[in-house]
Amino acid sequence: MASQIPPDKVNLRLILVSGKTKEFHFNPSDSVSVITQHIYDNWPEGVTYLLSCYWADEQYPPTNILRLIYQGRFLHGSVTLGGLQLPTGRTTVMHMVARETLPEPNSQSQMKKDKSGGQSNCCIVV
């Protein structure tokens, strides 16, 4: 981890649930799908251990199981590091987990409806 970070690359420090970490350099144009495939191909010990319960029957390709979490949000496969405006030449920390599906993002209207309960609880006494 004492290696120099190229000025045109984003250095990702990935943290597994176990607490193990690993660093990788990526281009800002790299998508989450490209990143998770690279991680799977280049971190066999950690990923194999992480995915052992899923991977035994080879039911899922790695990009469908590995999930990156940045600032508390699961990242979808098409998101790029540049789209997240991550600085090049510096280290960014993300968490990596094995999860089959991503939670659906809430729309603004659904969030407002959830906050208000979707109905009025007003009572008028005359």
PDB file of N, CA and C in Angstrom, residues 48-124:
ATOM      1  N   THR A  48     -13.020 -15.664  -3.145  1.00  0.00           N
ATOM      2  CA  THR A  48     -13.434 -17.061  -3.076  1.00  0.00           C
ATOM      3  C   THR A  48     -13.996 -17.368  -1.703  1.00  0.00           C
ATOM      4  N   TYR A  49     -13.328 -16.890  -0.655  1.00  0.00           N
ATOM      5  CA  TYR A  49     -13.832 -17.103   0.698  1.00  0.00           C
ATOM      6  C   TYR A  49     -15.165 -16.391   0.885  1.00  0.00           C
ATOM      7  N   LEU A  50     -15.261 -15.176   0.400  1.00  0.00           N
ATOM      8  CA  LEU A  50     -16.475 -14.378   0.539  1.00  0.00           C
ATOM      9  C   LEU A  50     -17.646 -15.026  -0.179  1.00  0.00           C
ATOM     10  N   LEU A  51     -17.390 -15.629  -1.330  1.00  0.00           N
ATOM     11  CA  LEU A  51     -18.454 -16.172  -2.159  1.00  0.00           C
ATOM     12  C   LEU A  51     -18.637 -17.675  -2.021  1.00  0.00           C
ATOM     13  N   SER A  52     -17.931 -18.324  -1.122  1.00  0.00           N
ATOM     14  CA  SER A  52     -17.955 -19.783  -1.083  1.00  0.00           C
ATOM     15  C   SER A  52     -19.367 -20.349  -0.978  1.00  0.00           C
ATOM     16  N   CYS A  53     -20.237 -19.711  -0.203  1.00  0.00           N
ATOM     17  CA  CYS A  53     -21.598 -20.238  -0.074  1.00  0.00           C
ATOM     18  C   CYS A  53     -22.401 -20.022  -1.353  1.00  0.00           C
ATOM     19  N   TYR A  54     -22.061 -19.016  -2.154  1.00  0.00           N
ATOM     20  CA  TYR A  54     -22.787 -18.753  -3.393  1.00  0.00           C
ATOM     21  C   TYR A  54     -22.151 -19.465  -4.576  1.00  0.00           C
ATOM     22  N   TRP A  55     -20.852 -19.606  -4.524  1.00  0.00           N
ATOM     23  CA  TRP A  55     -20.085 -19.962  -5.706  1.00  0.00           C
ATOM     24  C   TRP A  55     -19.968 -21.459  -5.933  1.00  0.00           C
ATOM     25  N   ALA A  56     -20.328 -22.288  -4.958  1.00  0.00           N
ATOM     26  CA  ALA A  56     -20.114 -23.732  -5.061  1.00  0.00           C
ATOM     27  C   ALA A  56     -20.733 -24.318  -6.320  1.00  0.00           C
ATOM     28  N   ASP A  57     -21.933 -23.915  -6.671  1.00  0.00           N
ATOM     29  CA  ASP A  57     -22.616 -24.453  -7.847  1.00  0.00           C
ATOM     30  C   ASP A  57     -22.454 -23.577  -9.081  1.00  0.00           C
ATOM     31  N   GLU A  58     -21.649 -22.530  -8.989  1.00  0.00           N
ATOM     32  CA  GLU A  58     -21.437 -21.584 -10.080  1.00  0.00           C
ATOM     33  C   GLU A  58     -22.763 -21.056 -10.616  1.00  0.00           C
ATOM     34  N   GLN A  59     -23.666 -20.718  -9.704  1.00  0.00           N
ATOM     35  CA  GLN A  59     -24.979 -20.230 -10.097  1.00  0.00           C
ATOM     36  C   GLN A  59     -24.938 -18.801 -10.604  1.00  0.00           C
ATOM     37  N   TYR A  60     -24.040 -17.983 -10.088  1.00  0.00           N
ATOM     38  CA  TYR A  60     -24.037 -16.563 -10.397  1.00  0.00           C
ATOM     39  C   TYR A  60     -22.667 -16.117 -10.886  1.00  0.00           C
ATOM     40  N   PRO A  61     -22.619 -15.301 -11.930  1.00  0.00           N
ATOM     41  CA  PRO A  61     -21.332 -14.705 -12.294  1.00  0.00           C
ATOM     42  C   PRO A  61     -20.948 -13.671 -11.229  1.00  0.00           C
ATOM     43  N   PRO A  62     -19.663 -13.389 -11.073  1.00  0.00           N
ATOM     44  CA  PRO A  62     -19.211 -12.516  -9.988  1.00  0.00           C
ATOM     45  C   PRO A  62     -19.810 -11.119 -10.025  1.00  0.00           C
ATOM     46  N   THR A  63     -20.044 -10.563 -11.193  1.00  0.00           N
ATOM     47  CA  THR A  63     -20.589  -9.204 -11.228  1.00  0.00           C
ATOM     48  C   THR A  63     -22.037  -9.169 -10.765  1.00  0.00           C
ATOM     49  N   ASN A  64     -22.698 -10.321 -10.660  1.00  0.00           N
ATOM     50  CA  ASN A  64     -24.064 -10.352 -10.139  1.00  0.00           C
ATOM     51  C   ASN A  64     -24.102 -10.566  -8.634  1.00  0.00           C
ATOM     52  N   ILE A  65     -22.978 -10.848  -8.018  1.00  0.00           N
ATOM     53  CA  ILE A  65     -22.932 -11.096  -6.584  1.00  0.00           C
ATOM     54  C   ILE A  65     -22.149 -10.011  -5.841  1.00  0.00           C
ATOM     55  N   LEU A  66     -21.011  -9.590  -6.376  1.00  0.00           N
ATOM     56  CA  LEU A  66     -20.200  -8.588  -5.682  1.00  0.00           C
ATOM     57  C   LEU A  66     -20.859  -7.222  -5.766  1.00  0.00           C
ATOM     58  N   ARG A  67     -20.986  -6.572  -4.634  1.00  0.00           N
ATOM     59  CA  ARG A  67     -21.600  -5.241  -4.579  1.00  0.00           C
ATOM     60  C   ARG A  67     -20.646  -4.278  -3.899  1.00  0.00           C
ATOM     61  N   LEU A  68     -20.558  -3.089  -4.470  1.00  0.00           N
ATOM     62  CA  LEU A  68     -19.763  -2.018  -3.869  1.00  0.00           C
ATOM     63  C   LEU A  68     -20.702  -1.044  -3.185  1.00  0.00           C
ATOM     64  N   ILE A  69     -20.279  -0.600  -2.012  1.00  0.00           N
ATOM     65  CA  ILE A  69     -21.048   0.384  -1.255  1.00  0.00           C
ATOM     66  C   ILE A  69     -20.177   1.620  -1.097  1.00  0.00           C
ATOM     67  N   TYR A  70     -20.712   2.756  -1.498  1.00  0.00           N
ATOM     68  CA  TYR A  70     -19.997   4.024  -1.385  1.00  0.00           C
ATOM     69  C   TYR A  70     -20.920   5.025  -0.721  1.00  0.00           C
ATOM     70  N   GLN A  71     -20.447   5.615   0.358  1.00  0.00           N
ATOM     71  CA  GLN A  71     -21.212   6.590   1.135  1.00  0.00           C
ATOM     72  C   GLN A  71     -22.597   6.050   1.499  1.00  0.00           C
ATOM     73  N   GLY A  72     -22.636   4.775   1.907  1.00  0.00           N
ATOM     74  CA  GLY A  72     -23.866   4.167   2.382  1.00  0.00           C
ATOM     75  C   GLY A  72     -24.831   3.725   1.304  1.00  0.00           C
ATOM     76  N   ARG A  73     -24.422   3.797   0.043  1.00  0.00           N
ATOM     77  CA  ARG A  73     -25.320   3.429  -1.055  1.00  0.00           C
ATOM     78  C   ARG A  73     -24.715   2.308  -1.888  1.00  0.00           C
ATOM     79  N   PHE A  74     -25.555   1.327  -2.246  1.00  0.00           N
ATOM     80  CA  PHE A  74     -25.134   0.289  -3.171  1.00  0.00           C
ATOM     81  C   PHE A  74     -24.989   0.908  -4.549  1.00  0.00           C
ATOM     82  N   LEU A  75     -23.896   0.562  -5.236  1.00  0.00           N
ATOM     83  CA  LEU A  75     -23.658   1.097  -6.576  1.00  0.00           C
ATOM     84  C   LEU A  75     -24.124   0.103  -7.623  1.00  0.00           C
ATOM     85  N   HIS A  76     -24.871   0.569  -8.598  1.00  0.00           N
ATOM     86  CA  HIS A  76     -25.330  -0.275  -9.701  1.00  0.00           C
ATOM     87  C   HIS A  76     -24.220  -0.428 -10.722  1.00  0.00           C
ATOM     88  N   GLY A  77     -24.276  -1.505 -11.515  1.00  0.00           N
ATOM     89  CA  GLY A  77     -23.206  -1.888 -12.429  1.00  0.00           C
ATOM     90  C   GLY A  77     -22.786  -0.883 -13.455  1.00  0.00           C
ATOM     91  N   SER A  78     -23.676  -0.009 -13.892  1.00  0.00           N
ATOM     92  CA  SER A  78     -23.329   0.938 -14.956  1.00  0.00           C
ATOM     93  C   SER A  78     -22.696   2.230 -14.439  1.00  0.00           C
ATOM     94  N   VAL A  79     -22.665   2.432 -13.141  1.00  0.00           N
ATOM     95  CA  VAL A  79     -22.089   3.648 -12.558  1.00  0.00           C
ATOM     96  C   VAL A  79     -20.576   3.640 -12.754  1.00  0.00           C
ATOM     97  N   THR A  80     -20.029   4.776 -13.192  1.00  0.00           N
ATOM     98  CA  THR A  80     -18.573   4.889 -13.361  1.00  0.00           C
ATOM     99  C   THR A  80     -17.974   5.680 -12.199  1.00  0.00           C
ATOM    100  N   LEU A  81     -16.675   5.494 -12.007  1.00  0.00           N
ATOM    101  CA  LEU A  81     -15.988   6.244 -10.954  1.00  0.00           C
ATOM    102  C   LEU A  81     -16.004   7.735 -11.266  1.00  0.00           C
ATOM    103  N   GLY A  82     -15.895   8.079 -12.538  1.00  0.00           N
ATOM    104  CA  GLY A  82     -15.976   9.484 -12.952  1.00  0.00           C
ATOM    105  C   GLY A  82     -17.354  10.062 -12.668  1.00  0.00           C
ATOM    106  N   GLY A  83     -18.390   9.248 -12.865  1.00  0.00           N
ATOM    107  CA  GLY A  83     -19.752   9.674 -12.577  1.00  0.00           C
ATOM    108  C   GLY A  83     -19.955   9.976 -11.097  1.00  0.00           C
ATOM    109  N   LEU A  84     -19.178   9.305 -10.252  1.00  0.00           N
ATOM    110  CA  LEU A  84     -19.225   9.566  -8.810  1.00  0.00           C
ATOM    111  C   LEU A  84     -18.341  10.747  -8.424  1.00  0.00           C
ATOM    112  N   GLN A  85     -17.621  11.284  -9.404  1.00  0.00           N
ATOM    113  CA  GLN A  85     -16.699  12.410  -9.210  1.00  0.00           C
ATOM    114  C   GLN A  85     -15.611  12.094  -8.192  1.00  0.00           C
ATOM    115  N   LEU A  86     -15.088  10.855  -8.268  1.00  0.00           N
ATOM    116  CA  LEU A  86     -13.999  10.469  -7.371  1.00  0.00           C
ATOM    117  C   LEU A  86     -12.700  11.090  -7.868  1.00  0.00           C
ATOM    118  N   PRO A  87     -11.889  11.610  -6.973  1.00  0.00           N
ATOM    119  CA  PRO A  87     -10.649  12.276  -7.392  1.00  0.00           C
ATOM    120  C   PRO A  87      -9.598  11.275  -7.875  1.00  0.00           C
ATOM    121  N   THR A  88      -8.907  11.626  -8.946  1.00  0.00           N
ATOM    122  CA  THR A  88      -7.796  10.800  -9.421  1.00  0.00           C
ATOM    123  C   THR A  88      -6.558  11.120  -8.598  1.00  0.00           C
ATOM    124  N   GLY A  89      -5.657  10.141  -8.523  1.00  0.00           N
ATOM    125  CA  GLY A  89      -4.416  10.319  -7.779  1.00  0.00           C
ATOM    126  C   GLY A  89      -4.589  10.221  -6.269  1.00  0.00           C
ATOM    127  N   ARG A  90      -5.781   9.863  -5.815  1.00  0.00           N
ATOM    128  CA  ARG A  90      -6.051   9.771  -4.373  1.00  0.00           C
ATOM    129  C   ARG A  90      -6.770   8.464  -4.060  1.00  0.00           C
ATOM    130  N   THR A  91      -6.870   8.141  -2.783  1.00  0.00           N
ATOM    131  CA  THR A  91      -7.515   6.912  -2.340  1.00  0.00           C
ATOM    132  C   THR A  91      -8.947   7.184  -1.919  1.00  0.00           C
ATOM    133  N   THR A  92      -9.855   6.332  -2.392  1.00  0.00           N
ATOM    134  CA  THR A  92     -11.257   6.356  -1.991  1.00  0.00           C
ATOM    135  C   THR A  92     -11.574   5.004  -1.369  1.00  0.00           C
ATOM    136  N   VAL A  93     -12.277   5.011  -0.255  1.00  0.00           N
ATOM    137  CA  VAL A  93     -12.634   3.774   0.447  1.00  0.00           C
ATOM    138  C   VAL A  93     -14.061   3.378   0.089  1.00  0.00           C
ATOM    139  N   MET A  94     -14.239   2.104  -0.257  1.00  0.00           N
ATOM    140  CA  MET A  94     -15.562   1.529  -0.496  1.00  0.00           C
ATOM    141  C   MET A  94     -15.638   0.197   0.237  1.00  0.00           C
ATOM    142  N   HIS A  95     -16.846  -0.228   0.538  1.00  0.00           N
ATOM    143  CA  HIS A  95     -17.069  -1.542   1.123  1.00  0.00           C
ATOM    144  C   HIS A  95     -17.498  -2.486   0.018  1.00  0.00           C
ATOM    145  N   MET A  96     -17.141  -3.762   0.167  1.00  0.00           N
ATOM    146  CA  MET A  96     -17.536  -4.766  -0.802  1.00  0.00           C
ATOM    147  C   MET A  96     -18.226  -5.910  -0.067  1.00  0.00           C
ATOM    148  N   VAL A  97     -19.393  -6.289  -0.562  1.00  0.00           N
ATOM    149  CA  VAL A  97     -20.160  -7.375   0.037  1.00  0.00           C
ATOM    150  C   VAL A  97     -20.662  -8.306  -1.058  1.00  0.00           C
ATOM    151  N   ALA A  98     -21.071  -9.503  -0.641  1.00  0.00           N
ATOM    152  CA  ALA A  98     -21.723 -10.432  -1.567  1.00  0.00           C
ATOM    153  C   ALA A  98     -23.216 -10.333  -1.316  1.00  0.00           C
ATOM    154  N   ARG A  99     -23.946  -9.972  -2.344  1.00  0.00           N
ATOM    155  CA  ARG A  99     -25.390  -9.826  -2.222  1.00  0.00           C
ATOM    156  C   ARG A  99     -26.010 -10.075  -3.589  1.00  0.00           C
ATOM    157  N   GLU A 100     -27.035 -10.924  -3.615  1.00  0.00           N
ATOM    158  CA  GLU A 100     -27.626 -11.318  -4.891  1.00  0.00           C
ATOM    159  C   GLU A 100     -28.376 -10.182  -5.580  1.00  0.00           C
ATOM    160  N   THR A 101     -29.126  -9.397  -4.823  1.00  0.00           N
ATOM    161  CA  THR A 101     -29.922  -8.330  -5.422  1.00  0.00           C
ATOM    162  C   THR A 101     -29.646  -7.017  -4.718  1.00  0.00           C
ATOM    163  N   LEU A 102     -29.927  -5.946  -5.420  1.00  0.00           N
ATOM    164  CA  LEU A 102     -29.788  -4.612  -4.845  1.00  0.00           C
ATOM    165  C   LEU A 102     -31.152  -4.118  -4.399  1.00  0.00           C
ATOM    166  N   PRO A 103     -31.187  -3.338  -3.329  1.00  0.00           N
ATOM    167  CA  PRO A 103     -32.458  -2.717  -2.960  1.00  0.00           C
ATOM    168  C   PRO A 103     -32.865  -1.720  -4.034  1.00  0.00           C
ATOM    169  N   GLU A 104     -34.146  -1.619  -4.284  1.00  0.00           N
ATOM    170  CA  GLU A 104     -34.656  -0.666  -5.268  1.00  0.00           C
ATOM    171  C   GLU A 104     -34.568   0.746  -4.700  1.00  0.00           C
ATOM    172  N   PRO A 105     -34.088   1.704  -5.498  1.00  0.00           N
ATOM    173  CA  PRO A 105     -34.048   3.085  -5.006  1.00  0.00           C
ATOM    174  C   PRO A 105     -35.462   3.632  -4.886  1.00  0.00           C
ATOM    175  N   ASN A 106     -35.694   4.406  -3.833  1.00  0.00           N
ATOM    176  CA  ASN A 106     -37.001   5.049  -3.643  1.00  0.00           C
ATOM    177  C   ASN A 106     -37.089   6.284  -4.512  1.00  0.00           C
ATOM    178  N   SER A 107     -38.250   6.512  -5.090  1.00  0.00           N
ATOM    179  CA  SER A 107     -38.460   7.745  -5.832  1.00  0.00           C
ATOM    180  C   SER A 107     -38.815   8.843  -4.846  1.00  0.00           C
ATOM    181  N   GLN A 108     -38.683  10.087  -5.240  1.00  0.00           N
ATOM    182  CA  GLN A 108     -39.008  11.214  -4.363  1.00  0.00           C
ATOM    183  C   GLN A 108     -40.469  11.172  -3.943  1.00  0.00           C
ATOM    184  N   SER A 109     -41.367  10.844  -4.880  1.00  0.00           N
ATOM    185  CA  SER A 109     -42.783  10.826  -4.543  1.00  0.00           C
ATOM    186  C   SER A 109     -43.096   9.724  -3.539  1.00  0.00           C
ATOM    187  N   GLN A 110     -42.415   8.573  -3.668  1.00  0.00           N
ATOM    188  CA  GLN A 110     -42.629   7.490  -2.718  1.00  0.00           C
ATOM    189  C   GLN A 110     -42.110   7.882  -1.340  1.00  0.00           C
ATOM    190  N   MET A 111     -40.970   8.579  -1.302  1.00  0.00           N
ATOM    191  CA  MET A 111     -40.406   9.007  -0.021  1.00  0.00           C
ATOM    192  C   MET A 111     -41.346   9.994   0.661  1.00  0.00           C
ATOM    193  N   LYS A 112     -41.927  10.934  -0.097  1.00  0.00           N
ATOM    194  CA  LYS A 112     -42.863  11.895   0.478  1.00  0.00           C
ATOM    195  C   LYS A 112     -44.103  11.187   0.994  1.00  0.00           C
ATOM    196  N   LYS A 113     -44.588  10.212   0.213  1.00  0.00           N
ATOM    197  CA  LYS A 113     -45.771   9.469   0.612  1.00  0.00           C
ATOM    198  C   LYS A 113     -45.498   8.679   1.894  1.00  0.00           C
ATOM    199  N   ASP A 114     -44.311   8.069   1.969  1.00  0.00           N
ATOM    200  CA  ASP A 114     -43.957   7.309   3.159  1.00  0.00           C
ATOM    201  C   ASP A 114     -43.877   8.201   4.390  1.00  0.00           C
ATOM    202  N   LYS A 115     -43.330   9.413   4.232  1.00  0.00           N
ATOM    203  CA  LYS A 115     -43.201  10.336   5.360  1.00  0.00           C
ATOM    204  C   LYS A 115     -44.554  10.811   5.850  1.00  0.00           C
ATOM    205  N   SER A 116     -45.462  11.039   4.906  1.00  0.00           N
ATOM    206  CA  SER A 116     -46.765  11.573   5.301  1.00  0.00           C
ATOM    207  C   SER A 116     -47.746  10.472   5.670  1.00  0.00           C
ATOM    208  N   GLY A 117     -47.366   9.224   5.407  1.00  0.00           N
ATOM    209  CA  GLY A 117     -48.254   8.120   5.695  1.00  0.00           C
ATOM    210  C   GLY A 117     -49.252   7.880   4.590  1.00  0.00           C
ATOM    211  N   GLY A 118     -49.288   8.749   3.574  1.00  0.00           N
ATOM    212  CA  GLY A 118     -50.143   8.554   2.430  1.00  0.00           C
ATOM    213  C   GLY A 118     -51.592   8.941   2.671  1.00  0.00           C
ATOM    214  N   GLN A 119     -51.937   9.319   3.887  1.00  0.00           N
ATOM    215  CA  GLN A 119     -53.323   9.716   4.165  1.00  0.00           C
ATOM    216  C   GLN A 119     -53.325  10.727   5.299  1.00  0.00           C
ATOM    217  N   SER A 120     -54.397  11.440   5.397  1.00  0.00           N
ATOM    218  CA  SER A 120     -54.533  12.469   6.438  1.00  0.00           C
ATOM    219  C   SER A 120     -55.057  11.845   7.717  1.00  0.00           C
ATOM    220  N   ASN A 121     -54.488  12.250   8.829  1.00  0.00           N
ATOM    221  CA  ASN A 121     -54.942  11.786  10.135  1.00  0.00           C
ATOM    222  C   ASN A 121     -55.622  12.922  10.881  1.00  0.00           C
ATOM    223  N   CYS A 122     -56.125  13.900  10.145  1.00  0.00           N
ATOM    224  CA  CYS A 122     -56.738  15.092  10.728  1.00  0.00           C
ATOM    225  C   CYS A 122     -58.152  14.779  11.192  1.00  0.00           C
ATOM    226  N   CYS A 123     -58.519  15.329  12.306  1.00  0.00           N
ATOM    227  CA  CYS A 123     -59.878  15.141  12.838  1.00  0.00           C
ATOM    228  C   CYS A 123     -60.409  16.509  13.251  1.00  0.00           C
ATOM    229  N   ILE A 124     -61.632  16.825  12.796  1.00  0.00           N
ATOM    230  CA  ILE A 124     -62.246  18.113  13.151  1.00  0.00           C
ATOM    231  C   ILE A 124     -63.399  17.839  14.114  1.00  0.00           C
TER     232      ILE A 124
END
